[in-house]
mmCIF file of C-alpha atoms in Angstrom:
data_model
loop_
_atom_site.group_PDB
_atom_site.id
_atom_site.type_symbol
_atom_site.label_atom_id
_atom_site.label_comp_id
_atom_site.label_asym_id
_atom_site.label_seq_id
_atom_site.Cartn_x
_atom_site.Cartn_y
_atom_site.Cartn_z
ATOM 1 C CA MET A 1082 21.340 10.227 7.045
ATOM 2 C CA ARG A 1083 18.533 11.417 9.340
ATOM 3 C CA VAL A 1084 16.254 9.045 11.274
ATOM 4 C CA LEU A 1085 13.141 9.832 13.298
ATOM 5 C CA VAL A 1086 12.437 7.593 16.311
ATOM 6 C CA VAL A 1087 8.844 7.780 17.575
ATOM 7 C CA GLU A 1088 8.863 6.011 20.951
ATOM 8 C CA ASP A 1089 7.214 7.003 24.231
ATOM 9 C CA GLU A 1090 9.377 4.798 26.485
ATOM 10 C CA VAL A 1091 12.167 7.210 27.426
ATOM 11 C CA ARG A 1092 14.771 4.528 28.114
ATOM 12 C CA MET A 1093 14.025 2.644 24.889
ATOM 13 C CA ALA A 1094 14.127 5.851 22.852
ATOM 14 C CA ALA A 1095 17.470 6.807 24.405
ATOM 15 C CA LEU A 1096 18.994 3.388 23.687
ATOM 16 C CA ILE A 1097 17.871 3.432 20.062
ATOM 17 C CA ARG A 1098 19.071 7.000 19.629
ATOM 18 C CA ARG A 1099 22.499 6.286 21.112
ATOM 19 C CA GLY A 1100 22.978 3.181 18.978
ATOM 20 C CA LEU A 1101 21.930 4.911 15.747
ATOM 21 C CA GLU A 1102 24.120 7.942 16.496
ATOM 22 C CA GLU A 1103 27.073 5.617 17.069
ATOM 23 C CA ASP A 1104 26.349 4.237 13.587
ATOM 24 C CA GLY A 1105 26.601 7.763 12.195
ATOM 25 C CA TYR A 1106 22.939 8.766 11.892
ATOM 26 C CA ALA A 1107 21.428 12.065 12.938
ATOM 27 C CA VAL A 1108 18.483 11.101 15.170
ATOM 28 C CA ASP A 1109 15.367 13.018 16.240
ATOM 29 C CA ILE A 1110 12.978 11.767 18.924
ATOM 30 C CA ALA A 1111 9.202 12.141 19.199
ATOM 31 C CA THR A 1112 7.330 10.706 22.188
ATOM 32 C CA THR A 1113 3.685 10.949 21.084
ATOM 33 C CA GLY A 1114 1.773 10.025 17.966
ATOM 34 C CA PRO A 1115 0.821 13.625 17.086
ATOM 35 C CA ASP A 1116 4.415 14.837 17.609
ATOM 36 C CA GLY A 1117 5.752 12.047 15.409
ATOM 37 C CA LEU A 1118 3.203 12.836 12.738
ATOM 38 C CA TRP A 1119 4.119 16.533 12.806
ATOM 39 C CA GLN A 1120 7.879 15.958 12.696
ATOM 40 C CA ALA A 1121 7.640 13.383 9.907
ATOM 41 C CA GLY A 1122 5.433 15.757 7.946
ATOM 42 C CA GLU A 1123 7.663 18.790 8.433
ATOM 43 C CA PHE A 1124 11.100 17.263 7.848
ATOM 44 C CA GLY A 1125 12.524 14.796 5.358
ATOM 45 C CA TYR A 1126 13.757 11.590 7.020
ATOM 46 C CA ASP A 1127 15.688 8.756 5.443
ATOM 47 C CA ALA A 1128 13.901 6.311 7.754
ATOM 48 C CA ILE A 1129 11.372 6.309 10.606
ATOM 49 C CA VAL A 1130 11.403 3.913 13.566
ATOM 50 C CA LEU A 1131 7.794 3.943 14.786
ATOM 51 C CA ASP A 1132 6.450 2.299 17.936
ATOM 52 C CA VAL A 1133 2.869 0.998 17.794
ATOM 53 C CA MET A 1134 1.789 1.869 21.350
ATOM 54 C CA LEU A 1135 1.903 5.668 21.525
ATOM 55 C CA PRO A 1136 -0.116 8.306 23.376
ATOM 56 C CA GLY A 1137 -2.339 10.554 21.283
ATOM 57 C CA ALA A 1138 -2.424 8.331 18.208
ATOM 58 C CA ASP A 1139 -1.050 4.827 17.814
ATOM 59 C CA GLY A 1140 1.620 3.863 15.304
ATOM 60 C CA PHE A 1141 -0.899 2.382 12.889
ATOM 61 C CA GLU A 1142 -2.752 5.701 12.660
ATOM 62 C CA VAL A 1143 0.478 7.717 12.364
ATOM 63 C CA CYS A 1144 1.678 5.470 9.534
ATOM 64 C CA ARG A 1145 -1.668 5.595 7.761
ATOM 65 C CA GLN A 1146 -1.835 9.405 7.892
ATOM 66 C CA LEU A 1147 1.740 9.776 6.668
ATOM 67 C CA ARG A 1148 1.066 7.565 3.658
ATOM 68 C CA GLU A 1149 -2.208 9.316 2.873
ATOM 69 C CA SER A 1150 -0.410 12.676 2.926
ATOM 70 C CA GLY A 1151 2.225 11.414 0.483
ATOM 71 C CA ARG A 1152 5.111 10.940 2.933
ATOM 72 C CA TRP A 1153 7.074 7.889 1.770
ATOM 73 C CA SER A 1154 10.025 7.683 4.171
ATOM 74 C CA PRO A 1155 10.646 3.983 4.918
ATOM 75 C CA ILE A 1156 8.969 2.972 8.199
ATOM 76 C CA LEU A 1157 10.095 0.259 10.611
ATOM 77 C CA MET A 1158 7.334 -0.459 13.144
ATOM 78 C CA LEU A 1159 8.161 -1.625 16.673
ATOM 79 C CA THR A 1160 5.705 -3.420 18.919
ATOM 80 C CA ALA A 1161 5.463 -5.624 21.982
ATOM 81 C CA ARG A 1162 2.643 -7.455 20.229
ATOM 82 C CA ASP A 1163 3.591 -10.576 18.354
ATOM 83 C CA GLY A 1164 0.228 -11.423 16.804
ATOM 84 C CA VAL A 1165 0.123 -12.032 13.080
ATOM 85 C CA ASP A 1166 -2.928 -9.771 12.760
ATOM 86 C CA ASP A 1167 -0.983 -6.806 14.129
ATOM 87 C CA ARG A 1168 1.898 -7.406 11.737
ATOM 88 C CA ILE A 1169 -0.544 -7.607 8.849
ATOM 89 C CA ARG A 1170 -2.265 -4.413 9.954
ATOM 90 C CA GLY A 1171 1.040 -2.560 10.164
ATOM 91 C CA LEU A 1172 2.050 -3.597 6.663
ATOM 92 C CA ASP A 1173 -1.406 -2.810 5.291
ATOM 93 C CA VAL A 1174 -1.303 0.784 6.542
ATOM 94 C CA GLY A 1175 2.000 1.309 4.741
ATOM 95 C CA ALA A 1176 4.841 0.171 7.000
ATOM 96 C CA ASP A 1177 7.863 -1.324 5.254
ATOM 97 C CA ASP A 1178 9.079 -3.639 7.995
ATOM 98 C CA TYR A 1179 8.061 -4.873 11.433
ATOM 99 C CA LEU A 1180 10.169 -5.725 14.505
ATOM 100 C CA THR A 1181 8.777 -7.291 17.673
ATOM 101 C CA LYS A 1182 10.089 -6.344 21.130
ATOM 102 C CA PRO A 1183 12.376 -7.456 22.663
ATOM 103 C CA PHE A 1184 14.899 -7.200 19.849
ATOM 104 C CA SER A 1185 18.640 -6.832 19.500
ATOM 105 C CA PHE A 1186 19.901 -3.426 18.465
ATOM 106 C CA GLY A 1187 22.036 -5.116 15.821
ATOM 107 C CA GLU A 1188 18.927 -6.413 14.089
ATOM 108 C CA LEU A 1189 17.198 -3.036 14.297
ATOM 109 C CA ALA A 1190 20.252 -1.305 12.829
ATOM 110 C CA ALA A 1191 20.464 -3.845 9.999
ATOM 111 C CA ARG A 1192 16.795 -3.348 9.154
ATOM 112 C CA VAL A 1193 17.187 0.439 9.178
ATOM 113 C CA ARG A 1194 20.169 0.151 6.818
ATOM 114 C CA ALA A 1195 18.172 -2.083 4.482
ATOM 115 C CA LEU A 1196 15.250 0.357 4.435
ATOM 116 C CA ILE A 1197 17.525 3.309 3.714
ATOM 117 C CA ARG A 1198 19.131 1.420 0.814
ATOM 118 C CA ARG A 1199 15.646 0.817 -0.573
ATOM 119 C CA GLY A 1200 14.734 4.483 -0.216
ATOM 120 C CA GLY A 1201 11.342 6.138 -0.134
ATOM 121 C CA VAL A 1202 9.095 4.593 -2.744
ATOM 122 C CA ASP A 1203 5.541 5.679 -3.528
ATOM 123 C CA ARG A 1204 3.396 2.871 -2.047
ATOM 124 C CA PRO A 1205 -0.165 4.145 -1.710
ATOM 125 C CA THR A 1206 -2.351 2.175 0.680
ATOM 126 C CA VAL A 1207 -5.437 2.956 -1.412
ATOM 127 C CA LEU A 1208 -5.301 2.495 -5.198
ATOM 128 C CA ARG A 1209 -7.090 5.047 -7.365
ATOM 129 C CA VAL A 1210 -7.619 5.683 -11.064
ATOM 130 C CA GLY A 1211 -10.156 8.417 -11.706
ATOM 131 C CA ASP A 1212 -13.210 7.639 -9.588
ATOM 132 C CA LEU A 1213 -12.287 3.953 -9.373
ATOM 133 C CA VAL A 1214 -10.904 3.217 -5.887
ATOM 134 C CA LEU A 1215 -9.698 0.017 -4.232
ATOM 135 C CA ASP A 1216 -8.573 -0.543 -0.641
ATOM 136 C CA PRO A 1217 -6.497 -3.759 -0.464
ATOM 137 C CA ALA A 1218 -6.534 -3.828 3.350
ATOM 138 C CA SER A 1219 -10.317 -3.776 3.747
ATOM 139 C CA ARG A 1220 -10.924 -5.730 0.510
ATOM 140 C CA ARG A 1221 -13.386 -3.099 -0.729
ATOM 141 C CA ALA A 1222 -13.686 -1.191 -4.002
ATOM 142 C CA TRP A 1223 -15.806 1.675 -5.294
ATOM 143 C CA ARG A 1224 -16.745 3.415 -8.534
ATOM 144 C CA GLY A 1225 -17.609 6.926 -7.459
ATOM 145 C CA ASP A 1226 -19.952 6.615 -4.479
ATOM 146 C CA ASP A 1227 -20.993 3.075 -5.372
ATOM 147 C CA GLU A 1228 -19.361 0.142 -3.618
ATOM 148 C CA LEU A 1229 -18.609 -2.706 -6.025
ATOM 149 C CA ALA A 1230 -19.611 -6.290 -5.265
ATOM 150 C CA LEU A 1231 -16.603 -8.263 -6.515
ATOM 151 C CA SER A 1232 -15.671 -11.914 -6.271
ATOM 152 C CA THR A 1233 -12.224 -12.825 -4.949
ATOM 153 C CA LYS A 1234 -10.785 -13.209 -8.459
ATOM 154 C CA GLU A 1235 -12.485 -10.057 -9.751
ATOM 155 C CA PHE A 1236 -10.998 -8.115 -6.827
ATOM 156 C CA ALA A 1237 -7.519 -9.531 -7.491
ATOM 157 C CA LEU A 1238 -7.816 -8.715 -11.196
ATOM 158 C CA LEU A 1239 -8.932 -5.143 -10.517
ATOM 159 C CA GLU A 1240 -6.100 -4.679 -8.018
ATOM 160 C CA LEU A 1241 -3.579 -5.825 -10.637
ATOM 161 C CA PHE A 1242 -4.912 -3.314 -13.184
ATOM 162 C CA LEU A 1243 -4.974 -0.483 -10.628
ATOM 163 C CA ARG A 1244 -1.347 -1.145 -9.713
ATOM 164 C CA HIS A 1245 -0.408 -0.819 -13.383
ATOM 165 C CA PRO A 1246 -2.613 1.952 -14.846
ATOM 166 C CA ASP A 1247 -2.144 2.699 -18.550
ATOM 167 C CA GLN A 1248 0.068 -0.392 -18.936
ATOM 168 C CA VAL A 1249 -0.841 -3.197 -21.315
ATOM 169 C CA LEU A 1250 -0.958 -6.465 -19.368
ATOM 170 C CA SER A 1251 -0.690 -9.636 -21.387
ATOM 171 C CA ARG A 1252 -2.902 -12.629 -20.686
ATOM 172 C CA THR A 1253 0.178 -14.483 -19.468
ATOM 173 C CA THR A 1254 1.030 -11.715 -16.997
ATOM 174 C CA ILE A 1255 -2.526 -11.659 -15.692
ATOM 175 C CA LEU A 1256 -2.629 -15.434 -15.366
ATOM 176 C CA GLU A 1257 0.644 -15.502 -13.415
ATOM 177 C CA HIS A 1258 -0.420 -12.761 -10.990
ATOM 178 C CA VAL A 1259 -4.081 -13.547 -10.424
ATOM 179 C CA TRP A 1260 -4.053 -17.320 -10.824
ATOM 180 C CA ASP A 1261 -0.703 -19.161 -10.785
ATOM 181 C CA PHE A 1262 1.773 -21.006 -12.958
ATOM 182 C CA ALA A 1263 0.059 -24.323 -12.340
ATOM 183 C CA TYR A 1264 -3.408 -23.182 -13.442
ATOM 184 C CA ASP A 1265 -4.891 -25.716 -15.814
ATOM 185 C CA GLY A 1266 -8.437 -24.460 -16.327
ATOM 186 C CA VAL A 1267 -10.260 -23.204 -19.404
ATOM 187 C CA SER A 1268 -8.077 -21.286 -21.840
ATOM 188 C CA ASN A 1269 -10.335 -18.220 -22.034
ATOM 189 C CA ILE A 1270 -10.543 -17.660 -18.265
ATOM 190 C CA ILE A 1271 -8.836 -14.242 -18.552
ATOM 191 C CA ASP A 1272 -11.312 -13.009 -21.157
ATOM 192 C CA GLN A 1273 -14.204 -14.283 -19.056
ATOM 193 C CA TYR A 1274 -13.094 -12.432 -15.935
ATOM 194 C CA VAL A 1275 -12.279 -9.235 -17.808
ATOM 195 C CA SER A 1276 -15.833 -9.411 -19.155
ATOM 196 C CA TYR A 1277 -17.224 -9.916 -15.642
ATOM 197 C CA LEU A 1278 -15.216 -6.943 -14.399
ATOM 198 C CA ARG A 1279 -16.357 -4.692 -17.249
ATOM 199 C CA ARG A 1280 -19.971 -5.378 -16.334
ATOM 200 C CA LYS A 1281 -19.288 -3.959 -12.882
ATOM 201 C CA ILE A 1282 -16.820 -1.091 -13.403
ATOM 202 C CA ASP A 1283 -17.663 0.118 -16.927
ATOM 203 C CA LYS A 1284 -21.090 -0.817 -18.262
ATOM 204 C CA PRO A 1285 -23.256 0.784 -15.530
ATOM 205 C CA TYR A 1286 -21.323 4.049 -15.899
ATOM 206 C CA GLY A 1287 -21.239 4.416 -19.684
ATOM 207 C CA SER A 1288 -17.441 4.313 -19.756
ATOM 208 C CA GLU A 1289 -14.661 2.085 -21.060
ATOM 209 C CA LEU A 1290 -11.795 2.243 -18.602
ATOM 210 C CA LEU A 1291 -10.857 -1.380 -19.253
ATOM 211 C CA GLU A 1292 -9.637 -1.668 -22.834
ATOM 212 C CA THR A 1293 -8.705 -4.563 -25.085
ATOM 213 C CA VAL A 1294 -5.409 -4.030 -26.877
ATOM 214 C CA ARG A 1295 -5.681 -6.317 -29.872
ATOM 215 C CA GLY A 1296 -2.967 -8.948 -29.971
ATOM 216 C CA ALA A 1297 -1.380 -7.720 -26.732
ATOM 217 C CA GLY A 1298 -3.769 -7.963 -23.783
ATOM 218 C CA TYR A 1299 -5.724 -5.524 -21.653
ATOM 219 C CA ARG A 1300 -5.180 -2.051 -20.215
ATOM 220 C CA LEU A 1301 -6.903 0.004 -17.521
ATOM 221 C CA ARG A 1302 -6.925 3.459 -19.035
ATOM 222 C CA ALA A 1303 -6.572 6.430 -16.732
ATOM 223 C CA PRO A 1304 -9.294 8.968 -17.615
ATOM 224 C CA ASP A 1305 -8.235 11.949 -19.712
ATOM 225 C CA PRO A 1306 -8.755 15.018 -17.471
ATOM 226 C CA GLU A 1307 -9.587 17.072 -20.565
ATOM 227 C CA ARG A 1308 -12.390 14.693 -21.538
ATOM 228 C CA PRO A 1309 -15.769 15.309 -19.859
ATOM 229 C CA ALA A 1310 -16.904 12.511 -17.579
ATOM 230 C CA PRO A 1311 -19.547 10.235 -19.089
ATOM 231 C CA THR A 1312 -23.101 10.334 -17.864
ATOM 232 C CA PRO A 1313 -23.872 7.182 -15.879
ATOM 233 C CA GLY A 1314 -26.069 4.923 -17.925
ATOM 234 C CA ARG A 1315 -28.576 3.698 -15.372
#
């Protein structure tokens, strides 16, 4: 198993490298953000240990660029910061786990093992179906060049559909993911919000991405590349 450690503190990098090598890993070291980005892009790693504070480009930017380029090696981010906002930011740009300094090497090694067992899984930070795009981190969505004005529930509903393109989602599934098990509102709330969403993502563009599957639920249909794009109906 091969691990990349991106850490600019020479002593810290050496300690992590020695510990991982004693556990049987092959370890490469990068000491700047650009070097880490290049190495992770050129070689296949089973896991990446990525410090946040790096010269050239910080760990958040390195992680974001790796995910945008389709590199899905599991990433464990290291930081001296312990703020919740920083942990959230790291996870939002595509990190798999987060460890705050100071830490025990035993915990780092256990987290690396867990990430390697999980393997590299495609986890895009921006969701896209055709020209419909949603960024969960910034809470923004677009249809083509137009930014969509969505309520909190409309955004959550669209995110659910974009995470499951071409899959039929039952009303029960939607209710459980966008509302909760204890919801006790009107029975046609799902149909109402699907209708609201259609008015924003379909109707102005003369398309029907969001389909009703009679007796089963709803599906966000990925556009057929062979079918010409509809002319926006404005």
